PDB file of C-alpha atoms in Angstrom:
ATOM      1  CA  UNK A   7      13.133  63.408 126.501  1.00 46.00           C
ATOM      2  CA  UNK A   8      13.218  60.823 123.719  1.00 51.00           C
ATOM      3  CA  UNK A   9      14.233  63.463 121.178  1.00 60.00           C
ATOM      4  CA  UNK A  10      17.358  64.548 123.013  1.00 64.00           C
ATOM      5  CA  UNK A  11      18.734  66.269 119.923  1.00 65.00           C
ATOM      6  CA  UNK A  12      15.718  68.583 119.780  1.00 65.00           C
ATOM      7  CA  UNK A  13      16.503  69.775 123.281  1.00 61.00           C
ATOM      8  CA  UNK A  14      19.877  71.066 122.061  1.00 64.00           C
ATOM      9  CA  UNK A  15      18.304  73.381 119.475  1.00 66.00           C
ATOM     10  CA  UNK A  16      18.800  77.052 120.268  1.00 61.00           C
ATOM     11  CA  UNK A  17      16.414  78.707 117.805  1.00 70.00           C
ATOM     12  CA  UNK A  18      12.860  79.805 118.653  1.00 70.00           C
ATOM     13  CA  UNK A  19      11.608  77.166 116.228  1.00 77.00           C
ATOM     14  CA  UNK A  20      12.979  74.214 118.172  1.00 77.00           C
ATOM     15  CA  UNK A  21       9.438  73.319 119.220  1.00 93.00           C
ATOM     16  CA  UNK A  22       7.963  73.597 115.702  1.00 97.00           C
ATOM     17  CA  UNK A  23       8.322  70.707 113.278  1.00 97.00           C
ATOM     18  CA  UNK A  24       7.427  70.338 109.615  1.00 98.00           C
ATOM     19  CA  UNK A  25       4.858  67.749 108.578  1.00 98.00           C
ATOM     20  CA  UNK A  26       4.794  66.619 104.943  1.00 98.00           C
ATOM     21  CA  UNK A  27       1.239  65.247 104.784  1.00 98.00           C
ATOM     22  CA  UNK A  28       0.082  68.068 102.512  1.00 97.00           C
ATOM     23  CA  UNK A  29       2.876  67.858  99.938  1.00 98.00           C
ATOM     24  CA  UNK A  30       3.728  64.164  99.773  1.00 98.00           C
ATOM     25  CA  UNK A  31       0.662  63.332  97.668  1.00 98.00           C
ATOM     26  CA  UNK A  32      -1.589  65.244  95.281  1.00 98.00           C
ATOM     27  CA  UNK A  33      -4.811  64.853  97.260  1.00 97.00           C
ATOM     28  CA  UNK A  34      -5.523  65.741 100.885  1.00 97.00           C
ATOM     29  CA  UNK A  35      -8.355  67.213 102.961  1.00 97.00           C
ATOM     30  CA  UNK A  36      -6.796  70.605 103.735  1.00 97.00           C
ATOM     31  CA  UNK A  37      -8.807  73.626 102.631  1.00 96.00           C
ATOM     32  CA  UNK A  38      -7.373  75.865  99.926  1.00 95.00           C
ATOM     33  CA  UNK A  39      -5.242  73.302  98.123  1.00 95.00           C
ATOM     34  CA  UNK A  40      -6.248  74.670  94.724  1.00 93.00           C
ATOM     35  CA  UNK A  41      -4.579  77.961  95.611  1.00 94.00           C
ATOM     36  CA  UNK A  42      -1.634  76.359  97.439  1.00 95.00           C
ATOM     37  CA  UNK A  43      -0.681  73.709  94.871  1.00 97.00           C
ATOM     38  CA  UNK A  44      -2.352  74.699  91.614  1.00 95.00           C
ATOM     39  CA  UNK A  45      -3.150  72.153  88.930  1.00 95.00           C
ATOM     40  CA  UNK A  46       0.341  70.713  88.386  1.00 97.00           C
ATOM     41  CA  UNK A  47       0.755  68.096  91.089  1.00 98.00           C
ATOM     42  CA  UNK A  48       3.083  65.704  89.295  1.00 98.00           C
ATOM     43  CA  UNK A  49       5.522  63.638  91.323  1.00 98.00           C
ATOM     44  CA  UNK A  50       8.442  65.830  90.304  1.00 98.00           C
ATOM     45  CA  UNK A  51       6.570  69.057  91.012  1.00 98.00           C
ATOM     46  CA  UNK A  52       5.687  67.959  94.525  1.00 98.00           C
ATOM     47  CA  UNK A  53       9.179  66.565  95.047  1.00 98.00           C
ATOM     48  CA  UNK A  54      10.598  70.000  94.204  1.00 98.00           C
ATOM     49  CA  UNK A  55       8.062  71.744  96.435  1.00 98.00           C
ATOM     50  CA  UNK A  56       8.898  69.408  99.326  1.00 98.00           C
ATOM     51  CA  UNK A  57      12.618  70.066  98.939  1.00 98.00           C
ATOM     52  CA  UNK A  58      11.998  73.825  98.893  1.00 98.00           C
ATOM     53  CA  UNK A  59       9.986  73.541 102.107  1.00 98.00           C
ATOM     54  CA  UNK A  60      12.677  71.433 103.748  1.00 98.00           C
ATOM     55  CA  UNK A  61      15.364  73.914 102.700  1.00 98.00           C
ATOM     56  CA  UNK A  62      13.382  76.816 104.112  1.00 98.00           C
ATOM     57  CA  UNK A  63      12.474  74.981 107.312  1.00 98.00           C
ATOM     58  CA  UNK A  64      16.040  73.946 108.014  1.00 97.00           C
ATOM     59  CA  UNK A  65      17.372  77.440 107.306  1.00 97.00           C
ATOM     60  CA  UNK A  66      14.893  78.839 109.846  1.00 96.00           C
ATOM     61  CA  UNK A  67      15.783  76.402 112.590  1.00 95.00           C
ATOM     62  CA  UNK A  68      13.261  73.587 112.210  1.00 97.00           C
ATOM     63  CA  UNK A  69      14.834  70.291 113.227  1.00 96.00           C
ATOM     64  CA  UNK A  70      11.919  67.826 113.309  1.00 97.00           C
ATOM     65  CA  UNK A  71      10.290  66.392 110.168  1.00 98.00           C
ATOM     66  CA  UNK A  72       7.142  64.259 110.198  1.00 98.00           C
ATOM     67  CA  UNK A  73       6.245  61.792 107.426  1.00 98.00           C
ATOM     68  CA  UNK A  74       4.252  58.556 107.091  1.00 98.00           C
ATOM     69  CA  UNK A  75       3.917  55.545 104.847  1.00 98.00           C
ATOM     70  CA  UNK A  76       0.466  56.788 103.799  1.00 98.00           C
ATOM     71  CA  UNK A  77       1.600  60.315 102.894  1.00 98.00           C
ATOM     72  CA  UNK A  78       2.170  59.347  99.284  1.00 98.00           C
ATOM     73  CA  UNK A  79       5.891  59.741  98.554  1.00 98.00           C
ATOM     74  CA  UNK A  80       6.747  61.844 101.600  1.00 98.00           C
ATOM     75  CA  UNK A  81       9.389  59.408 102.858  1.00 99.00           C
ATOM     76  CA  UNK A  82      10.905  59.197  99.383  1.00 98.00           C
ATOM     77  CA  UNK A  83      10.999  62.993  98.989  1.00 99.00           C
ATOM     78  CA  UNK A  84      12.600  63.379 102.415  1.00 99.00           C
ATOM     79  CA  UNK A  85      15.137  60.646 101.690  1.00 98.00           C
ATOM     80  CA  UNK A  86      16.103  62.386  98.448  1.00 98.00           C
ATOM     81  CA  UNK A  87      16.577  65.677 100.297  1.00 98.00           C
ATOM     82  CA  UNK A  88      18.779  64.029 102.909  1.00 98.00           C
ATOM     83  CA  UNK A  89      20.933  62.487 100.163  1.00 98.00           C
ATOM     84  CA  UNK A  90      21.237  65.896  98.510  1.00 98.00           C
ATOM     85  CA  UNK A  91      22.345  67.409 101.825  1.00 98.00           C
ATOM     86  CA  UNK A  92      24.825  64.910 103.268  1.00 96.00           C
ATOM     87  CA  UNK A  93      26.171  67.445 105.755  1.00 96.00           C
ATOM     88  CA  UNK A  94      22.824  67.752 107.528  1.00 96.00           C
ATOM     89  CA  UNK A  95      22.870  65.294 110.402  1.00 94.00           C
ATOM     90  CA  UNK A  96      20.886  67.111 113.094  1.00 94.00           C
ATOM     91  CA  UNK A  97      17.370  66.630 111.721  1.00 96.00           C
ATOM     92  CA  UNK A  98      15.160  64.363 113.797  1.00 96.00           C
ATOM     93  CA  UNK A  99      12.812  62.239 111.657  1.00 97.00           C
ATOM     94  CA  UNK A 100       9.559  60.590 112.611  1.00 98.00           C
ATOM     95  CA  UNK A 101       7.414  58.378 110.407  1.00 98.00           C
ATOM     96  CA  UNK A 102       4.272  56.342 110.901  1.00 98.00           C
ATOM     97  CA  UNK A 103       2.972  52.945 109.861  1.00 98.00           C
ATOM     98  CA  UNK A 104      -0.528  51.464 109.871  1.00 98.00           C
ATOM     99  CA  UNK A 105      -2.095  53.118 106.813  1.00 98.00           C
ATOM    100  CA  UNK A 106      -1.307  52.096 103.239  1.00 98.00           C
ATOM    101  CA  UNK A 107      -1.518  54.771 100.535  1.00 98.00           C
ATOM    102  CA  UNK A 108      -3.888  53.480  97.825  1.00 97.00           C
ATOM    103  CA  UNK A 109      -4.780  56.538  95.708  1.00 96.00           C
ATOM    104  CA  UNK A 110      -2.113  55.852  93.040  1.00 95.00           C
ATOM    105  CA  UNK A 111      -1.305  59.577  92.769  1.00 97.00           C
ATOM    106  CA  UNK A 112      -4.909  60.534  92.105  1.00 95.00           C
ATOM    107  CA  UNK A 113      -7.032  63.202  93.797  1.00 94.00           C
ATOM    108  CA  UNK A 114     -10.335  61.448  93.147  1.00 91.00           C
ATOM    109  CA  UNK A 115      -9.643  57.876  94.238  1.00 92.00           C
ATOM    110  CA  UNK A 116     -12.461  56.079  96.054  1.00 90.00           C
ATOM    111  CA  UNK A 117     -10.093  55.294  98.935  1.00 93.00           C
ATOM    112  CA  UNK A 118      -6.886  57.243  99.551  1.00 96.00           C
ATOM    113  CA  UNK A 119      -5.557  55.064 102.354  1.00 97.00           C
ATOM    114  CA  UNK A 120      -6.424  51.815 104.093  1.00 97.00           C
ATOM    115  CA  UNK A 121      -5.870  51.272 107.808  1.00 98.00           C
ATOM    116  CA  UNK A 122      -4.403  48.027 109.183  1.00 98.00           C
ATOM    117  CA  UNK A 123      -2.583  47.792 112.518  1.00 98.00           C
ATOM    118  CA  UNK A 124      -1.558  44.159 112.193  1.00 98.00           C
ATOM    119  CA  UNK A 125       1.916  42.794 112.824  1.00 98.00           C
ATOM    120  CA  UNK A 126       2.155  41.835 109.150  1.00 98.00           C
ATOM    121  CA  UNK A 127       1.548  45.442 108.103  1.00 98.00           C
ATOM    122  CA  UNK A 128       4.157  46.662 110.577  1.00 98.00           C
ATOM    123  CA  UNK A 129       6.740  44.232 109.194  1.00 98.00           C
ATOM    124  CA  UNK A 130       5.984  45.208 105.580  1.00 98.00           C
ATOM    125  CA  UNK A 131       5.929  48.929 106.143  1.00 98.00           C
ATOM    126  CA  UNK A 132       8.942  48.916 108.443  1.00 98.00           C
ATOM    127  CA  UNK A 133      10.937  47.307 105.629  1.00 98.00           C
ATOM    128  CA  UNK A 134       9.629  49.927 103.177  1.00 98.00           C
ATOM    129  CA  UNK A 135      10.553  52.775 105.514  1.00 98.00           C
ATOM    130  CA  UNK A 136      13.982  51.300 106.231  1.00 98.00           C
ATOM    131  CA  UNK A 137      14.682  51.026 102.502  1.00 98.00           C
ATOM    132  CA  UNK A 138      14.173  54.778 102.176  1.00 98.00           C
ATOM    133  CA  UNK A 139      15.303  56.266 105.476  1.00 98.00           C
ATOM    134  CA  UNK A 140      17.513  53.577 106.992  1.00 98.00           C
ATOM    135  CA  UNK A 141      19.318  54.687 110.125  1.00 96.00           C
ATOM    136  CA  UNK A 142      18.085  58.282 109.699  1.00 97.00           C
ATOM    137  CA  UNK A 143      14.735  57.230 111.166  1.00 97.00           C
ATOM    138  CA  UNK A 144      14.451  58.266 114.824  1.00 97.00           C
ATOM    139  CA  UNK A 145      10.773  57.693 115.627  1.00 98.00           C
ATOM    140  CA  UNK A 146       8.268  55.159 114.294  1.00 98.00           C
ATOM    141  CA  UNK A 147       4.641  55.622 115.323  1.00 98.00           C
ATOM    142  CA  UNK A 148       1.496  53.572 115.001  1.00 98.00           C
ATOM    143  CA  UNK A 149      -0.722  55.737 112.791  1.00 98.00           C
ATOM    144  CA  UNK A 150      -4.076  56.896 114.229  1.00 98.00           C
ATOM    145  CA  UNK A 151      -4.654  54.632 117.196  1.00 98.00           C
ATOM    146  CA  UNK A 152      -8.240  54.569 118.470  1.00 98.00           C
ATOM    147  CA  UNK A 153      -9.493  52.880 121.669  1.00 98.00           C
ATOM    148  CA  UNK A 154     -10.541  49.778 119.724  1.00 97.00           C
ATOM    149  CA  UNK A 155      -7.279  49.437 117.777  1.00 98.00           C
ATOM    150  CA  UNK A 156      -5.827  45.904 117.852  1.00 97.00           C
ATOM    151  CA  UNK A 157      -2.421  47.530 118.194  1.00 98.00           C
ATOM    152  CA  UNK A 158      -3.249  48.181 121.848  1.00 98.00           C
ATOM    153  CA  UNK A 159      -3.692  44.474 122.668  1.00 98.00           C
ATOM    154  CA  UNK A 160      -1.482  42.575 120.173  1.00 98.00           C
ATOM    155  CA  UNK A 161       1.292  41.131 122.360  1.00 98.00           C
ATOM    156  CA  UNK A 162       3.278  39.828 119.387  1.00 98.00           C
ATOM    157  CA  UNK A 163       3.275  43.314 117.882  1.00 98.00           C
ATOM    158  CA  UNK A 164       4.297  44.783 121.229  1.00 98.00           C
ATOM    159  CA  UNK A 165       7.228  42.389 121.403  1.00 98.00           C
ATOM    160  CA  UNK A 166       8.429  43.406 117.942  1.00 98.00           C
ATOM    161  CA  UNK A 167       8.090  47.090 118.772  1.00 98.00           C
ATOM    162  CA  UNK A 168       9.954  46.573 122.029  1.00 98.00           C
ATOM    163  CA  UNK A 169      12.777  44.908 120.111  1.00 98.00           C
ATOM    164  CA  UNK A 170      12.935  47.888 117.761  1.00 98.00           C
ATOM    165  CA  UNK A 171      13.140  50.150 120.808  1.00 98.00           C
ATOM    166  CA  UNK A 172      15.948  48.043 122.240  1.00 97.00           C
ATOM    167  CA  UNK A 173      17.760  48.498 118.921  1.00 97.00           C
ATOM    168  CA  UNK A 174      17.567  52.273 119.345  1.00 96.00           C
ATOM    169  CA  UNK A 175      14.322  53.326 117.619  1.00 97.00           C
ATOM    170  CA  UNK A 176      11.882  55.495 119.555  1.00 97.00           C
ATOM    171  CA  UNK A 177       8.387  53.950 119.478  1.00 98.00           C
ATOM    172  CA  UNK A 178       5.275  56.095 119.566  1.00 98.00           C
ATOM    173  CA  UNK A 179       1.678  56.353 118.395  1.00 98.00           C
ATOM    174  CA  UNK A 180      -0.657  58.946 116.941  1.00 98.00           C
ATOM    175  CA  UNK A 181      -4.359  59.357 117.629  1.00 98.00           C
ATOM    176  CA  UNK A 182      -7.424  60.644 115.821  1.00 98.00           C
ATOM    177  CA  UNK A 183     -11.163  60.772 116.343  1.00 98.00           C
ATOM    178  CA  UNK A 184     -13.431  62.028 119.129  1.00 98.00           C
ATOM    179  CA  UNK A 185     -12.066  59.505 121.656  1.00 98.00           C
ATOM    180  CA  UNK A 186      -8.426  60.587 121.455  1.00 98.00           C
ATOM    181  CA  UNK A 187      -8.146  60.931 125.227  1.00 98.00           C
ATOM    182  CA  UNK A 188      -9.308  57.334 125.733  1.00 98.00           C
ATOM    183  CA  UNK A 189      -6.794  56.115 123.137  1.00 98.00           C
ATOM    184  CA  UNK A 190      -3.947  58.001 124.815  1.00 98.00           C
ATOM    185  CA  UNK A 191      -4.761  56.591 128.237  1.00 98.00           C
ATOM    186  CA  UNK A 192      -5.098  53.058 126.874  1.00 98.00           C
ATOM    187  CA  UNK A 193      -1.709  53.342 125.162  1.00 98.00           C
ATOM    188  CA  UNK A 194      -0.077  54.648 128.329  1.00 98.00           C
ATOM    189  CA  UNK A 195      -1.059  51.371 129.987  1.00 98.00           C
ATOM    190  CA  UNK A 196       0.749  49.204 127.407  1.00 98.00           C
ATOM    191  CA  UNK A 197       3.891  47.660 128.824  1.00 98.00           C
ATOM    192  CA  UNK A 198       6.412  45.025 127.782  1.00 98.00           C
ATOM    193  CA  UNK A 199       8.273  43.242 130.580  1.00 98.00           C
ATOM    194  CA  UNK A 200       6.969  45.848 132.973  1.00 97.00           C
ATOM    195  CA  UNK A 201       8.263  48.822 130.990  1.00 97.00           C
ATOM    196  CA  UNK A 202       6.104  51.347 129.090  1.00 98.00           C
ATOM    197  CA  UNK A 203       6.243  50.666 125.343  1.00 98.00           C
ATOM    198  CA  UNK A 204       5.527  54.121 123.974  1.00 98.00           C
ATOM    199  CA  UNK A 205       7.757  57.164 124.342  1.00 98.00           C
ATOM    200  CA  UNK A 206       5.830  59.666 122.177  1.00 98.00           C
ATOM    201  CA  UNK A 207       2.235  60.527 121.349  1.00 98.00           C
ATOM    202  CA  UNK A 208       1.066  62.603 118.377  1.00 98.00           C
ATOM    203  CA  UNK A 209      -2.473  63.948 118.648  1.00 98.00           C
ATOM    204  CA  UNK A 210      -4.795  66.488 117.095  1.00 98.00           C
ATOM    205  CA  UNK A 211      -5.157  69.590 119.235  1.00 98.00           C
ATOM    206  CA  UNK A 212      -6.215  73.067 118.129  1.00 98.00           C
ATOM    207  CA  UNK A 213      -8.492  75.927 119.132  1.00 98.00           C
ATOM    208  CA  UNK A 214     -11.510  73.978 117.836  1.00 98.00           C
ATOM    209  CA  UNK A 215     -10.619  70.533 119.221  1.00 98.00           C
ATOM    210  CA  UNK A 216      -9.148  70.579 122.736  1.00 98.00           C
ATOM    211  CA  UNK A 217     -10.603  67.378 124.193  1.00 98.00           C
ATOM    212  CA  UNK A 218      -7.302  65.459 124.308  1.00 98.00           C
ATOM    213  CA  UNK A 219      -5.577  68.051 126.490  1.00 98.00           C
ATOM    214  CA  UNK A 220      -5.980  66.349 129.899  1.00 98.00           C
ATOM    215  CA  UNK A 221      -4.750  63.002 128.551  1.00 98.00           C
ATOM    216  CA  UNK A 222      -1.842  64.674 126.750  1.00 98.00           C
ATOM    217  CA  UNK A 223      -0.878  66.357 130.022  1.00 98.00           C
ATOM    218  CA  UNK A 224      -0.904  62.912 131.651  1.00 98.00           C
ATOM    219  CA  UNK A 225       1.284  61.546 128.855  1.00 98.00           C
ATOM    220  CA  UNK A 226       3.729  64.421 129.302  1.00 98.00           C
ATOM    221  CA  UNK A 227       3.844  63.797 133.055  1.00 98.00           C
ATOM    222  CA  UNK A 228       4.540  60.119 132.326  1.00 98.00           C
ATOM    223  CA  UNK A 229       7.640  61.145 130.354  1.00 97.00           C
ATOM    224  CA  UNK A 230       6.326  60.972 126.783  1.00 97.00           C
ATOM    225  CA  UNK A 231       7.114  63.654 124.219  1.00 96.00           C
ATOM    226  CA  UNK A 232       3.833  65.125 122.969  1.00 98.00           C
ATOM    227  CA  UNK A 233       3.674  66.045 119.271  1.00 98.00           C
ATOM    228  CA  UNK A 234       0.700  68.143 118.154  1.00 98.00           C
ATOM    229  CA  UNK A 235      -0.738  67.696 114.666  1.00 98.00           C
ATOM    230  CA  UNK A 236      -3.485  69.497 112.759  1.00 98.00           C
ATOM    231  CA  UNK A 237      -2.948  72.694 114.709  1.00 98.00           C
ATOM    232  CA  UNK A 238      -4.612  74.561 111.846  1.00 98.00           C
ATOM    233  CA  UNK A 239      -7.633  72.203 111.824  1.00 98.00           C
ATOM    234  CA  UNK A 240      -6.976  71.278 108.187  1.00 98.00           C
ATOM    235  CA  UNK A 241      -7.106  74.931 107.184  1.00 97.00           C
ATOM    236  CA  UNK A 242     -10.201  75.931 109.154  1.00 98.00           C
ATOM    237  CA  UNK A 243      -8.063  78.266 111.284  1.00 98.00           C
ATOM    238  CA  UNK A 244      -6.135  79.817 108.397  1.00 95.00           C
ATOM    239  CA  UNK A 245      -6.690  82.955 106.363  1.00 85.00           C
ATOM    240  CA  UNK A 246     -10.126  83.300 104.778  1.00 88.00           C
ATOM    241  CA  UNK A 247     -11.532  80.292 106.637  1.00 95.00           C
ATOM    242  CA  UNK A 248     -10.619  81.504 110.140  1.00 98.00           C
ATOM    243  CA  UNK A 249     -13.430  82.454 112.557  1.00 98.00           C
ATOM    244  CA  UNK A 250     -13.839  86.141 113.340  1.00 98.00           C
ATOM    245  CA  UNK A 251     -12.487  85.791 116.868  1.00 98.00           C
ATOM    246  CA  UNK A 252      -9.222  84.479 115.519  1.00 98.00           C
ATOM    247  CA  UNK A 253      -9.060  87.178 112.839  1.00 98.00           C
ATOM    248  CA  UNK A 254      -9.554  89.870 115.457  1.00 98.00           C
ATOM    249  CA  UNK A 255      -6.760  88.538 117.635  1.00 98.00           C
ATOM    250  CA  UNK A 256      -4.476  88.263 114.613  1.00 98.00           C
ATOM    251  CA  UNK A 257      -5.124  91.928 113.847  1.00 98.00           C
ATOM    252  CA  UNK A 258      -4.386  92.885 117.453  1.00 98.00           C
ATOM    253  CA  UNK A 259      -1.108  90.967 117.509  1.00 97.00           C
ATOM    254  CA  UNK A 260      -0.044  92.094 114.045  1.00 97.00           C
ATOM    255  CA  UNK A 261       0.567  88.505 112.881  1.00 97.00           C
ATOM    256  CA  UNK A 262      -1.366  85.924 110.883  1.00 97.00           C
ATOM    257  CA  UNK A 263      -4.264  83.753 111.996  1.00 98.00           C
ATOM    258  CA  UNK A 264      -2.024  80.727 111.505  1.00 98.00           C
ATOM    259  CA  UNK A 265       0.673  82.114 113.805  1.00 98.00           C
ATOM    260  CA  UNK A 266      -1.913  82.864 116.485  1.00 98.00           C
ATOM    261  CA  UNK A 267      -3.433  79.381 116.178  1.00 98.00           C
ATOM    262  CA  UNK A 268      -0.039  77.727 116.582  1.00 98.00           C
ATOM    263  CA  UNK A 269       0.977  80.105 119.386  1.00 98.00           C
ATOM    264  CA  UNK A 270      -2.101  78.987 121.283  1.00 98.00           C
ATOM    265  CA  UNK A 271      -0.783  75.413 121.140  1.00 98.00           C
ATOM    266  CA  UNK A 272       2.758  76.413 122.088  1.00 97.00           C
ATOM    267  CA  UNK A 273       1.321  77.889 125.289  1.00 96.00           C
ATOM    268  CA  UNK A 274       0.298  74.419 126.455  1.00 97.00           C
ATOM    269  CA  UNK A 275       2.923  73.208 128.974  1.00 96.00           C
ATOM    270  CA  UNK A 276       2.708  69.636 127.714  1.00 97.00           C
ATOM    271  CA  UNK A 277       3.314  70.461 124.018  1.00 97.00           C
ATOM    272  CA  UNK A 278       6.766  69.205 123.029  1.00 96.00           C
ATOM    273  CA  UNK A 279       6.660  69.655 119.239  1.00 97.00           C
ATOM    274  CA  UNK A 280       3.969  71.483 117.248  1.00 98.00           C
ATOM    275  CA  UNK A 281       3.767  70.586 113.580  1.00 98.00           C
ATOM    276  CA  UNK A 282       3.441  73.035 110.734  1.00 98.00           C
ATOM    277  CA  UNK A 283       1.631  71.479 107.805  1.00 98.00           C
ATOM    278  CA  UNK A 284       2.604  74.272 105.424  1.00 98.00           C
ATOM    279  CA  UNK A 285       2.237  73.630 101.710  1.00 98.00           C
ATOM    280  CA  UNK A 286       4.141  76.756 100.630  1.00 98.00           C
ATOM    281  CA  UNK A 287       7.251  78.499 101.887  1.00 98.00           C
ATOM    282  CA  UNK A 288       5.190  81.634 102.580  1.00 98.00           C
ATOM    283  CA  UNK A 289       2.857  79.634 104.800  1.00 98.00           C
ATOM    284  CA  UNK A 290       5.852  78.134 106.558  1.00 98.00           C
ATOM    285  CA  UNK A 291       7.399  81.549 107.205  1.00 98.00           C
ATOM    286  CA  UNK A 292       4.102  82.763 108.654  1.00 98.00           C
ATOM    287  CA  UNK A 293       3.721  79.639 110.809  1.00 98.00           C
ATOM    288  CA  UNK A 294       7.213  80.164 112.203  1.00 98.00           C
ATOM    289  CA  UNK A 295       6.178  83.528 113.631  1.00 97.00           C
ATOM    290  CA  UNK A 296       4.125  81.632 116.225  1.00 98.00           C
ATOM    291  CA  UNK A 297       6.752  81.832 119.001  1.00 96.00           C
ATOM    292  CA  UNK A 298       6.686  85.635 118.662  1.00 96.00           C
ATOM    293  CA  UNK A 299       2.931  85.947 119.252  1.00 97.00           C
ATOM    294  CA  UNK A 300       2.233  87.495 122.650  1.00 96.00           C
ATOM    295  CA  UNK A 301      -1.116  86.065 123.686  1.00 97.00           C
ATOM    296  CA  UNK A 302      -2.749  87.771 126.656  1.00 98.00           C
ATOM    297  CA  UNK A 303      -5.148  86.165 129.106  1.00 97.00           C
ATOM    298  CA  UNK A 304      -7.931  87.983 127.259  1.00 98.00           C
ATOM    299  CA  UNK A 305      -6.793  86.489 123.955  1.00 98.00           C
ATOM    300  CA  UNK A 306      -6.741  83.002 125.461  1.00 98.00           C
ATOM    301  CA  UNK A 307     -10.214  83.455 126.953  1.00 98.00           C
ATOM    302  CA  UNK A 308     -11.577  84.521 123.573  1.00 98.00           C
ATOM    303  CA  UNK A 309      -9.892  81.606 121.793  1.00 98.00           C
ATOM    304  CA  UNK A 310     -11.510  79.260 124.316  1.00 98.00           C
ATOM    305  CA  UNK A 311     -14.931  80.263 122.972  1.00 98.00           C
ATOM    306  CA  UNK A 312     -14.079  78.538 119.672  1.00 98.00           C
ATOM    307  CA  UNK A 313     -13.995  75.033 121.147  1.00 98.00           C
ATOM    308  CA  UNK A 314     -16.371  72.597 119.471  1.00 98.00           C
ATOM    309  CA  UNK A 315     -17.905  69.360 120.674  1.00 98.00           C
ATOM    310  CA  UNK A 316     -15.404  66.618 119.711  1.00 98.00           C
ATOM    311  CA  UNK A 317     -18.018  64.509 117.935  1.00 98.00           C
ATOM    312  CA  UNK A 318     -19.134  67.497 115.856  1.00 98.00           C
ATOM    313  CA  UNK A 319     -15.543  68.480 115.083  1.00 98.00           C
ATOM    314  CA  UNK A 320     -14.600  65.022 113.806  1.00 98.00           C
ATOM    315  CA  UNK A 321     -17.832  64.666 111.842  1.00 98.00           C
ATOM    316  CA  UNK A 322     -17.003  67.967 110.134  1.00 98.00           C
ATOM    317  CA  UNK A 323     -13.464  66.782 109.433  1.00 98.00           C
ATOM    318  CA  UNK A 324     -14.826  63.550 107.979  1.00 96.00           C
ATOM    319  CA  UNK A 325     -16.866  65.541 105.457  1.00 97.00           C
ATOM    320  CA  UNK A 326     -13.904  67.505 104.144  1.00 96.00           C
ATOM    321  CA  UNK A 327     -13.261  66.480 100.527  1.00 95.00           C
ATOM    322  CA  UNK A 328      -9.984  65.085  99.252  1.00 95.00           C
ATOM    323  CA  UNK A 329      -8.845  67.473  96.581  1.00 90.00           C
TER     324      UNK A 329
END
């Protein structure tokens, strides 16, 4: 397991990580941000909120934190927290490169991020990440690989990534879009000097979007750590937005819709780390009840009825407003 330190965790939350996509920048596509963040989304306000989330997550056993170059100042906020807590040395940190944040701390920018998987972007963003996180970085992933991504065929890029791996950095990739399974399988075929390049994969999987599951099982069987993102479907499976089936099961289990949604993912045998994208400490506490949810076969069968066509799911996601 690439994240050997995660395997030593003894708390029930060892398989739940904290992602900072929702709090590293003022605008994102999650539902309910007006209630979660309010109107004050200054840099210092979100820095404080991020530190509070990290404090709460660490205190409750979370040991994996997910950031990215395009998540506004998420790397900076995390770096500040690490400096403020010099005794904490057991947190595993993953970041991503390949998108550049372009919203300039605005919620109504025309473009919030620009994708570029070139070697030049890797070199630039790796230097930016190193300046903030240095040797605390454990995992560096290509952000949102799709089947047509040049990152899958760029041999010069592969050589640079392989060198980073030889220097001790775990190399991975994330996926998005309706063809996630194809992207995963294409990435599994990438080798350098006969050895697989990637050691982790981070993909969207939730009760609405399950299409990547067979490919993620293949990745797990090939020895990759599977990280699951967007388990709450950008808020579509939380609270007032949750479908009735999920609400009913939450009532039956006595826990929140969010905990049930994440428990469903934790039941997958290939899921190594499931990310919480909580924007508040209350949401985080509720998310962390997921390991305690006792899902029956009947519950799982009813959750299976929520699955959407991948193309429809991603078209819906693409229409969610940044706010």
